[in-house]
């Protein structure tokens, strides 16, 4: 299986192929940066598109002022805590909703009504309810994470093939055993995918919330850069969002491959 | 008498005007018998098997096992599904799949190992225990399903076209293997197929069903031949042509 070979390179040939794959990506990024630098220096007004080097010096300046790492840390804290708590609440709920029709009917109207209300629309309300501190921001990330994970988890349960449950019944499994040993593992792939989508969604929410109602974080950095006409700082914020988004997604993919490997075999490959 | 089916009719819930899939089916299956349910596609032979498995309940009539009415699935009746993937637990290794029933029934360690080893040996999967099932070929997947059933030592082995999705060579090999397993374990086997040769290679008795809806049992044929079946035997050839004609009548009914 090709997938298998890529996951665990064993022969020198496979290691080579893997490395050359990484090099293609590295070269692609370097070429991109050089093209950007040239275009920004010679063809476009730096007010609209600053060069890579000036963004870099902008970042150095922010570090010297001692605020950059704080912005990064606080944004990541809000994202990760909100994402983790949201998932912890959503997974059991999704499993129950998927398994028991009465529970589904009980929650369905709320879930399908609320999930169309973006966290952004609730930002001010949450600030009023939960204060201007971290609680309201974490809760907003939880809110946006929760719906995605609940729906994906429940979908995973509902789409578990009937034959698996029937087979377990002919093998003498009790309903409780079927739930834990068949339904839950069978739903892991869609839980995993749901959480990956929710993680990306968390970045979206936190940036918007920080722009609207925060005194710190990468969203705040981007928003305030406007006030100082520092488009290079704005690009630093934008770049860091992309970078940390990529990093957390990569981390999630590695968790999928190494801890959940046998449950999410295909899902964790892209 | 292992299985006794009396006046069984069946319609799916909510089916239009409760169109009957099966109507007034009577059948008895003897202890230790290898019985084939043969019929054109859509004739309800799988439905009849599901009634014996207890996955569905008859709309009228009853299905009994050793005199007791069947009200649901049970570990005394094992099942092999036609689909290669949907019935296996793809997150488990071959051994864990085979041991699933033993584990949920809290069979002690050494006994469990003994029973799963025996089942794996019978289907020739020894040495593949640690593979995940999606690393296996279609034929091997079906052997895992068979081993998973055998490990539970069910009284009755139900099989729903288990080899229909496989290539001809694999199918023939598995038919031979299945016959030797059946002779070794001496349990009742009820096997659904639409393939006449498969029916004659495996069964001691072939029950031909009429085309649905309102399907019923059309004819029964005894196969008075020793295993492995000699496909050049005049009796085999005679049965093959009789069954072909008989089943063709049913297929024509559906298409005209």
Coordinates of C-alpha atoms in Angstrom, one line a residue:
Chain A
X1 CA 0.0 0.0 0.0
X2 CA 1.4 3.4 -1.1
X3 CA 0.0 5.1 2.0
X4 CA 1.8 2.7 4.2
X5 CA 5.1 3.3 2.5
X6 CA 4.8 7.0 3.0
X7 CA 4.0 6.8 6.6
X8 CA 6.9 4.8 7.7
X9 CA 9.9 5.1 5.3
X10 CA 12.0 2.0 5.8
X11 CA 14.2 1.5 2.7
X12 CA 16.8 4.2 1.8
X13 CA 14.8 4.7 -1.5
X14 CA 11.7 5.7 0.4
X15 CA 13.6 8.0 2.7
X16 CA 15.1 9.7 -0.3
X17 CA 11.7 10.1 -1.9
X18 CA 10.3 11.6 1.3
X19 CA 13.2 14.0 1.7
X20 CA 13.1 15.1 -2.0
X21 CA 9.3 15.8 -1.3
X22 CA 10.3 18.1 1.6
X23 CA 12.9 19.9 -0.6
X24 CA 10.3 20.6 -3.3
X25 CA 8.2 22.4 -0.6
X26 CA 11.2 24.3 0.8
X27 CA 12.3 25.5 -2.7
X28 CA 8.8 26.5 -3.4
X29 CA 8.6 28.7 -0.3
X30 CA 12.0 30.3 -1.0
X31 CA 11.1 31.1 -4.6
X32 CA 7.8 32.5 -3.4
X33 CA 9.6 34.8 -0.9
X34 CA 12.2 36.0 -3.6
X35 CA 9.4 36.8 -6.1
X36 CA 7.5 38.7 -3.4
X37 CA 10.7 40.7 -2.4
X38 CA 11.3 41.6 -6.1
X39 CA 7.7 42.5 -6.8
X40 CA 7.4 44.6 -3.6
X41 CA 10.7 46.4 -4.2
X42 CA 10.4 47.3 -7.8
X43 CA 6.8 47.1 -9.0
X44 CA 4.4 47.9 -6.1
X45 CA 4.1 50.9 -3.8
X46 CA 5.4 49.6 -0.4
X47 CA 2.4 51.2 1.3
X48 CA 0.3 48.4 -0.3
X49 CA 2.7 45.5 -0.2
X50 CA 5.8 45.8 2.0
X51 CA 8.8 43.8 1.0
X52 CA 9.8 40.6 2.9
X53 CA 12.8 42.3 4.4
X54 CA 10.9 45.3 5.7
X55 CA 8.3 42.9 7.3
X56 CA 11.2 41.1 8.9
X57 CA 12.5 44.3 10.4
X58 CA 9.0 45.2 11.5
X59 CA 8.9 42.0 13.4
X60 CA 12.3 42.7 14.9
X61 CA 11.0 46.1 16.1
X62 CA 7.9 44.5 17.6
X63 CA 10.1 42.0 19.5
X64 CA 12.3 44.8 20.8
X65 CA 9.3 46.6 22.1
X66 CA 8.6 43.3 23.9
X67 CA 5.0 42.8 22.9
X68 CA 5.1 40.3 20.0
X69 CA 5.5 37.1 22.0
X70 CA 2.8 38.2 24.4
X71 CA 0.4 38.6 21.5
X72 CA 1.3 35.2 20.2
X73 CA 1.0 33.5 23.6
X74 CA -2.4 35.0 24.5
X75 CA -3.9 34.2 21.1
X76 CA -2.7 30.6 21.2
X77 CA -3.9 30.3 24.8
X78 CA -7.4 31.4 23.9
X79 CA -7.5 29.1 20.8
X80 CA -6.1 26.0 22.5
X81 CA -8.1 26.2 25.7
X82 CA -11.3 27.1 23.9
X83 CA -10.7 24.3 21.4
X84 CA -9.9 21.7 24.0
X85 CA -12.8 22.6 26.3
X86 CA -15.2 22.8 23.4
X87 CA -14.2 19.4 22.2
X88 CA -14.4 17.8 25.6
X89 CA -17.9 19.1 25.9
X90 CA -18.9 18.3 22.4
X91 CA -17.7 14.7 21.9
X92 CA -19.8 13.0 24.6
X93 CA -22.8 15.1 23.5
X94 CA -22.3 14.1 19.9
X95 CA -22.0 10.5 20.8
X96 CA -25.2 10.5 22.8
X97 CA -27.1 12.6 20.1
X98 CA -26.0 10.1 17.5
X99 CA -26.9 7.1 19.5
X100 CA -30.3 7.9 21.0
X101 CA -33.1 9.2 18.8
X102 CA -35.0 10.9 21.7
X103 CA -31.9 12.8 22.8
X104 CA -31.3 13.8 19.1
X105 CA -34.8 15.1 18.8
X106 CA -34.4 17.0 22.1
X107 CA -31.2 18.8 21.0
X108 CA -31.6 19.0 17.3
X109 CA -33.6 22.2 17.1
X110 CA -31.2 24.1 19.3
X111 CA -28.1 22.8 17.5
X112 CA -29.3 23.5 14.0
X113 CA -30.7 26.9 15.0
X114 CA -27.6 28.0 16.9
X115 CA -25.0 26.7 14.5
X116 CA -26.1 29.3 11.9
X117 CA -25.4 32.1 14.4
X118 CA -21.7 32.9 14.1
X119 CA -19.6 33.5 17.2
X120 CA -19.0 37.0 15.9
X121 CA -22.7 37.9 16.3
X122 CA -22.5 36.9 19.9
X123 CA -19.2 38.6 20.8
X124 CA -20.8 41.7 22.5
X125 CA -23.4 39.6 24.2
X126 CA -20.7 37.3 25.7
X127 CA -18.7 40.4 26.8
X128 CA -21.8 41.6 28.7
X129 CA -22.5 38.2 30.1
X130 CA -19.1 37.0 31.0
X131 CA -17.0 40.2 31.3
X132 CA -14.2 41.6 29.2
X133 CA -11.6 39.1 30.5
X134 CA -10.4 35.8 29.1
X135 CA -13.6 33.8 30.0
X136 CA -15.8 35.4 27.3
X137 CA -13.1 34.9 24.6
X138 CA -12.5 31.3 25.5
X139 CA -16.2 30.7 25.6
X140 CA -16.6 32.1 22.1
X141 CA -14.0 29.7 20.8
X142 CA -15.7 26.9 22.7
X143 CA -19.0 27.9 21.1
X144 CA -17.7 27.8 17.6
X145 CA -15.7 24.6 18.2
X146 CA -18.5 22.8 19.9
X147 CA -21.0 22.9 17.1
X148 CA -18.6 21.6 14.5
X149 CA -17.5 18.8 16.7
X150 CA -21.0 17.8 17.9
X151 CA -22.3 17.6 14.4
X152 CA -19.3 15.6 13.1
X153 CA -19.3 13.2 16.0
X154 CA -23.0 12.6 15.7
X155 CA -22.6 12.1 12.0
X156 CA -19.9 9.5 12.6
X157 CA -22.1 7.6 15.0
X158 CA -25.2 7.7 12.7
X159 CA -23.2 6.6 9.6
X160 CA -21.6 3.6 11.4
X161 CA -22.5 0.7 9.1
X162 CA -25.4 -1.4 10.4
X163 CA -23.5 -4.6 9.6
X164 CA -21.0 -3.8 12.3
X165 CA -23.6 -3.5 15.0
X166 CA -25.4 -6.6 13.7
X167 CA -22.1 -8.6 13.6
X168 CA -21.4 -7.5 17.2
X169 CA -24.9 -8.7 18.2
X170 CA -24.4 -12.2 16.6
X171 CA -21.1 -12.3 18.6
X172 CA -23.1 -11.8 21.9
X173 CA -22.2 -8.2 22.6
X174 CA -24.5 -6.2 24.9
X175 CA -25.8 -2.7 23.8
X176 CA -23.3 -1.1 26.2
X177 CA -20.4 -3.1 24.7
X178 CA -21.5 -2.3 21.2
X179 CA -21.5 1.4 22.0
X180 CA -18.0 1.4 23.5
X181 CA -16.4 -1.2 21.3
X182 CA -18.1 -0.6 17.9
X183 CA -19.8 2.8 17.7
X184 CA -17.2 5.0 19.4
X185 CA -14.2 3.6 17.5
X186 CA -16.2 3.7 14.2
X187 CA -16.9 7.4 14.8
X188 CA -13.3 8.4 15.6
X189 CA -12.5 9.4 12.0
X190 CA -15.3 11.9 11.7
X191 CA -14.6 13.2 15.2
X192 CA -11.0 13.7 14.2
X193 CA -11.9 15.5 11.0
X194 CA -14.5 17.6 12.8
X195 CA -11.9 18.7 15.4
X196 CA -9.4 19.6 12.6
X197 CA -12.0 21.8 11.0
X198 CA -12.9 23.3 14.4
X199 CA -9.3 24.1 15.0
X200 CA -9.1 26.2 11.8
X201 CA -12.4 27.8 12.8
X202 CA -10.9 28.8 16.2
X203 CA -8.3 31.0 14.5
X204 CA -11.1 32.7 12.5
X205 CA -13.1 33.4 15.7
X206 CA -10.3 34.5 17.9
X207 CA -8.9 37.0 15.4
X208 CA -12.3 38.6 14.8
X209 CA -13.0 38.7 18.6
X210 CA -9.6 40.3 19.3
X211 CA -10.2 42.9 16.7
X212 CA -13.5 43.8 18.2
X213 CA -12.9 43.5 21.9
X214 CA -9.5 42.8 23.2
X215 CA -6.3 44.6 24.2
X216 CA -4.0 41.8 23.2
X217 CA -3.5 39.0 20.7
X218 CA -2.7 38.8 17.1
X219 CA -6.1 40.0 16.0
X220 CA -5.5 43.1 18.2
X221 CA -2.0 43.6 16.7
X222 CA -3.4 43.6 13.1
X223 CA -6.2 45.9 14.1
X224 CA -4.0 48.5 15.9
X225 CA -1.3 48.4 13.1
X226 CA -3.9 50.3 11.0
X227 CA -4.0 53.1 13.5
X228 CA -0.2 53.6 13.2
X229 CA -0.1 53.1 9.4
X230 CA 2.3 50.3 10.0
X231 CA 1.3 47.9 7.2
X232 CA 4.5 45.9 7.9
X233 CA 3.3 45.1 11.4
X234 CA 0.0 44.1 10.0
X235 CA 1.8 41.7 7.7
X236 CA 3.7 40.3 10.7
X237 CA 0.4 39.5 12.4
X238 CA -1.0 38.0 9.2
X239 CA 2.1 35.9 8.7
X240 CA 2.1 34.6 12.3
X241 CA -1.6 33.6 12.0
X242 CA -0.8 31.5 8.9
X243 CA 2.3 30.1 10.5
X244 CA 0.7 29.1 13.8
X245 CA -2.3 27.8 11.9
X246 CA -0.1 25.6 9.9
X247 CA 1.8 24.5 13.0
X248 CA -1.3 23.5 15.0
X249 CA -2.7 21.7 12.0
X250 CA 0.5 19.8 11.5
X251 CA 0.6 18.9 15.2
X252 CA -3.0 17.6 14.9
X253 CA -2.1 15.6 11.9
X254 CA 0.8 14.0 13.8
X255 CA -1.5 13.2 16.7
X256 CA -3.8 11.5 14.2
X257 CA -1.1 9.5 12.7
X258 CA 0.7 8.4 15.8
X259 CA -1.9 8.2 18.5
X260 CA -5.0 7.4 16.5
X261 CA -3.2 5.7 13.6
X262 CA -5.3 2.6 13.2
X263 CA -8.6 4.6 13.6
X264 CA -8.0 7.4 11.1
X265 CA -5.7 5.7 8.6
X266 CA -6.7 7.6 5.4
X267 CA -8.1 10.7 7.1
X268 CA -4.7 11.8 8.5
X269 CA -2.8 11.6 5.2
X270 CA -3.7 15.0 3.9
Chain B
X1 CA -34.6 -30.1 13.7
X2 CA -32.3 -27.1 14.1
X3 CA -34.4 -24.5 12.4
X4 CA -38.2 -24.6 11.7
X5 CA -39.8 -21.9 9.6
X6 CA -43.6 -22.0 9.6
X7 CA -46.0 -19.9 7.5
X8 CA -43.6 -17.0 7.4
X9 CA -44.5 -13.8 5.6
X10 CA -42.4 -10.7 5.7
X11 CA -42.9 -7.1 4.7
X12 CA -40.6 -4.2 5.5
X13 CA -42.2 -1.6 7.8
X14 CA -43.7 1.3 5.9
X15 CA -43.4 -0.6 2.6
X16 CA -46.1 0.5 0.1
X17 CA -49.4 -1.3 0.9
X18 CA -47.1 -3.6 2.9
X19 CA -45.9 -5.4 -0.2
X20 CA -44.8 -8.8 0.9
X21 CA -41.2 -9.8 0.3
X22 CA -41.9 -13.4 1.5
X23 CA -45.2 -15.1 1.6
X24 CA -46.1 -18.2 3.5
X25 CA -42.6 -19.8 3.6
X26 CA -42.3 -23.2 5.2
X27 CA -38.9 -24.8 5.7
X28 CA -37.1 -27.1 8.1
X29 CA -33.4 -27.4 8.4
X30 CA -31.9 -30.5 10.0
X31 CA -29.1 -30.6 12.5
X32 CA -25.7 -30.5 10.9
X33 CA -27.1 -30.0 7.4
X34 CA -25.5 -27.9 4.7
X35 CA -28.4 -26.1 3.2
X36 CA -28.4 -23.7 0.2
X37 CA -30.9 -21.0 -0.3
X38 CA -30.8 -20.4 -4.1
X39 CA -32.7 -17.9 -6.1
X40 CA -32.6 -15.0 -8.5
X41 CA -31.6 -11.6 -7.1
X42 CA -34.4 -9.8 -5.2
X43 CA -36.2 -13.1 -4.3
X44 CA -35.9 -12.5 -0.6
X45 CA -33.4 -15.3 0.2
X46 CA -31.2 -12.8 2.2
X47 CA -34.4 -11.6 3.9
X48 CA -35.1 -15.2 5.0
X49 CA -31.6 -15.5 6.3
X50 CA -31.9 -12.3 8.3
X51 CA -35.1 -13.7 9.9
X52 CA -33.2 -16.7 11.0
X53 CA -30.4 -14.5 12.3
X54 CA -33.0 -12.5 14.2
X55 CA -32.1 -9.2 12.5
X56 CA -35.8 -8.8 11.4
X57 CA -38.9 -10.4 12.8
X58 CA -41.5 -12.1 10.5
X59 CA -44.7 -10.1 9.8
X60 CA -46.6 -13.3 10.3
X61 CA -45.7 -16.9 11.1
X62 CA -42.7 -17.9 13.2
X63 CA -39.1 -19.0 13.0
X64 CA -37.9 -21.5 15.7
X65 CA -34.6 -22.8 16.7
X66 CA -34.7 -26.1 18.7
X67 CA -38.3 -25.4 19.3
X68 CA -37.8 -21.9 20.7
X69 CA -39.0 -18.9 18.8
X70 CA -36.2 -16.6 17.5
X71 CA -36.8 -13.1 18.8
X72 CA -33.4 -11.5 18.1
X73 CA -29.7 -12.0 17.2
X74 CA -27.8 -14.4 19.4
X75 CA -24.4 -16.0 19.6
X76 CA -25.8 -19.4 18.9
X77 CA -26.2 -18.2 15.3
X78 CA -23.1 -16.8 13.6
X79 CA -23.2 -14.7 10.4
X80 CA -20.9 -14.0 7.5
X81 CA -22.0 -10.9 5.5
X82 CA -21.6 -10.5 1.8
X83 CA -19.9 -7.1 2.0
X84 CA -16.1 -7.3 2.4
X85 CA -15.6 -4.2 4.6
X86 CA -18.7 -3.1 6.4
X87 CA -19.0 -5.9 8.9
X88 CA -15.4 -6.0 10.0
X89 CA -13.8 -3.8 12.7
X90 CA -11.2 -2.1 10.6
X91 CA -9.4 -0.5 13.6
X92 CA -8.6 -4.0 15.0
X93 CA -6.1 -6.5 13.9
X94 CA -7.1 -9.9 12.4
X95 CA -6.7 -11.6 15.8
X96 CA -8.7 -8.9 17.7
X97 CA -11.5 -9.2 15.1
X98 CA -11.6 -13.0 15.6
X99 CA -11.5 -12.6 19.3
X100 CA -14.2 -9.9 19.5
X101 CA -17.0 -12.3 20.5
X102 CA -14.8 -14.2 23.0
X103 CA -13.7 -10.9 24.6
X104 CA -17.2 -9.5 25.0
X105 CA -18.2 -12.8 26.5
X106 CA -15.3 -12.7 29.0
X107 CA -13.8 -16.0 27.8
X108 CA -10.6 -16.5 29.9
X109 CA -7.2 -15.7 28.3
X110 CA -5.8 -19.2 27.5
X111 CA -9.2 -20.5 26.4
X112 CA -9.6 -17.4 24.1
X113 CA -6.2 -17.9 22.6
X114 CA -7.0 -21.6 22.0
X115 CA -10.3 -20.9 20.3
X116 CA -9.0 -18.0 18.1
X117 CA -5.9 -20.0 17.1
X118 CA -8.1 -22.9 16.1
X119 CA -10.4 -20.6 14.1
X120 CA -7.5 -18.9 12.3
X121 CA -6.0 -22.3 11.5
X122 CA -9.2 -23.5 10.0
X123 CA -9.4 -20.6 7.6
X124 CA -5.7 -20.7 6.9
X125 CA -4.9 -17.2 8.3
X126 CA -2.3 -18.3 10.8
X127 CA 0.6 -15.9 10.4
X128 CA -1.6 -12.9 9.5
X129 CA -2.9 -12.3 13.1
X130 CA -1.2 -9.0 13.6
X131 CA -2.3 -7.4 10.3
X132 CA -5.0 -4.7 10.2
X133 CA -8.0 -5.9 8.2
X134 CA -7.7 -3.2 5.6
X135 CA -4.3 -4.5 4.7
X136 CA -5.9 -7.8 3.5
X137 CA -7.3 -9.0 0.2
X138 CA -11.0 -9.5 -0.3
X139 CA -10.7 -13.3 0.1
X140 CA -8.7 -12.9 3.3
X141 CA -11.3 -10.4 4.7
X142 CA -14.1 -13.0 4.2
X143 CA -11.9 -15.6 5.9
X144 CA -11.6 -13.2 8.9
X145 CA -15.4 -13.0 9.0
X146 CA -15.6 -16.8 8.9
X147 CA -13.0 -17.2 11.6
X148 CA -14.7 -14.6 13.8
X149 CA -17.9 -16.8 13.5
X150 CA -16.1 -20.1 14.1
X151 CA -14.3 -18.8 17.2
X152 CA -17.7 -18.5 18.8
X153 CA -18.6 -22.1 17.9
X154 CA -22.2 -21.2 17.0
X155 CA -24.7 -23.9 16.5
X156 CA -25.8 -22.5 13.2
X157 CA -23.6 -20.8 10.6
X158 CA -25.4 -18.3 8.4
X159 CA -23.7 -17.1 5.3
X160 CA -25.1 -14.4 2.9
X161 CA -23.3 -14.8 -0.4
X162 CA -19.9 -14.5 1.3
X163 CA -17.9 -15.1 -1.8
X164 CA -20.0 -13.2 -4.4
X165 CA -17.6 -10.2 -4.5
X166 CA -14.5 -12.3 -5.0
X167 CA -12.8 -13.5 -8.2
X168 CA -13.5 -16.9 -9.6
X169 CA -10.3 -18.6 -8.5
X170 CA -10.5 -17.3 -4.9
X171 CA -14.1 -18.2 -4.8
X172 CA -13.4 -21.8 -5.8
X173 CA -10.6 -22.2 -3.3
X174 CA -12.8 -20.8 -0.5
X175 CA -15.6 -23.1 -1.4
X176 CA -13.3 -26.1 -0.9
X177 CA -12.0 -24.7 2.3
X178 CA -15.6 -24.0 3.6
X179 CA -16.6 -27.6 2.9
X180 CA -13.7 -29.0 4.9
X181 CA -14.4 -26.6 7.8
X182 CA -18.0 -27.6 7.8
X183 CA -17.0 -31.3 7.9
X184 CA -14.7 -30.6 10.7
X185 CA -17.0 -28.6 13.0
X186 CA -20.2 -30.5 12.1
X187 CA -22.5 -27.6 12.6
X188 CA -25.6 -26.6 10.6
X189 CA -24.8 -24.3 7.7
X190 CA -27.3 -22.1 5.8
X191 CA -25.8 -20.5 2.8
X192 CA -27.4 -18.0 0.5
X193 CA -26.3 -17.8 -3.2
X194 CA -27.5 -17.0 -6.7
X195 CA -24.8 -19.1 -8.2
X196 CA -25.9 -22.6 -9.2
X197 CA -22.5 -24.1 -9.4
X198 CA -21.6 -22.8 -6.0
X199 CA -24.9 -24.3 -4.7
X200 CA -23.9 -27.7 -6.1
X201 CA -20.3 -27.5 -4.9
X202 CA -21.4 -26.8 -1.3
X203 CA -24.9 -28.0 -0.4
X204 CA -26.4 -31.3 0.6
X205 CA -29.8 -29.8 -0.2
X206 CA -30.6 -26.9 -2.4
X207 CA -33.8 -24.9 -1.8
X208 CA -34.8 -22.9 -4.9
X209 CA -36.8 -19.8 -4.2
X210 CA -39.3 -18.2 -6.6
X211 CA -38.9 -14.7 -7.8
X212 CA -40.2 -11.9 -5.5
X213 CA -42.2 -10.1 -4.5
X214 CA -44.3 -12.6 -2.5
X215 CA -41.4 -15.1 -2.9
X216 CA -41.8 -18.6 -1.7
X217 CA -40.0 -21.9 -1.9
X218 CA -40.3 -23.3 -5.4
X219 CA -38.5 -26.6 -5.3
X220 CA -36.1 -28.5 -3.2
X221 CA -33.3 -30.7 -4.6
X222 CA -31.1 -33.2 -2.7
X223 CA -27.5 -33.4 -3.9
X224 CA -26.6 -37.1 -3.4
X225 CA -22.9 -36.6 -4.1
X226 CA -19.7 -36.9 -2.0
X227 CA -17.4 -34.0 -1.3
X228 CA -15.4 -32.6 -3.1
X229 CA -18.0 -32.5 -5.8
X230 CA -17.0 -33.9 -9.2
X231 CA -18.3 -31.4 -11.8
X232 CA -18.2 -34.1 -14.5
X233 CA -20.4 -36.5 -12.6
X234 CA -23.6 -37.2 -14.6
X235 CA -25.7 -36.5 -11.5
X236 CA -24.0 -33.1 -11.1
X237 CA -24.5 -32.3 -14.7
X238 CA -28.1 -33.4 -14.6
X239 CA -28.8 -31.2 -11.5
X240 CA -27.0 -28.3 -13.1
X241 CA -29.2 -28.3 -16.1
X242 CA -32.4 -28.9 -14.1
X243 CA -31.6 -26.1 -11.7
X244 CA -30.6 -23.8 -14.6
X245 CA -34.0 -24.3 -16.3
X246 CA -35.8 -23.9 -13.0
X247 CA -34.1 -20.7 -12.0
X248 CA -34.3 -19.3 -15.6
X249 CA -38.1 -19.5 -15.4
X250 CA -38.0 -17.3 -12.3
X251 CA -35.6 -14.8 -13.9
X252 CA -37.8 -14.5 -17.0
X253 CA -40.8 -13.8 -14.7
X254 CA -39.0 -10.8 -13.3
X255 CA -37.9 -9.5 -16.7
X256 CA -41.1 -9.9 -18.7

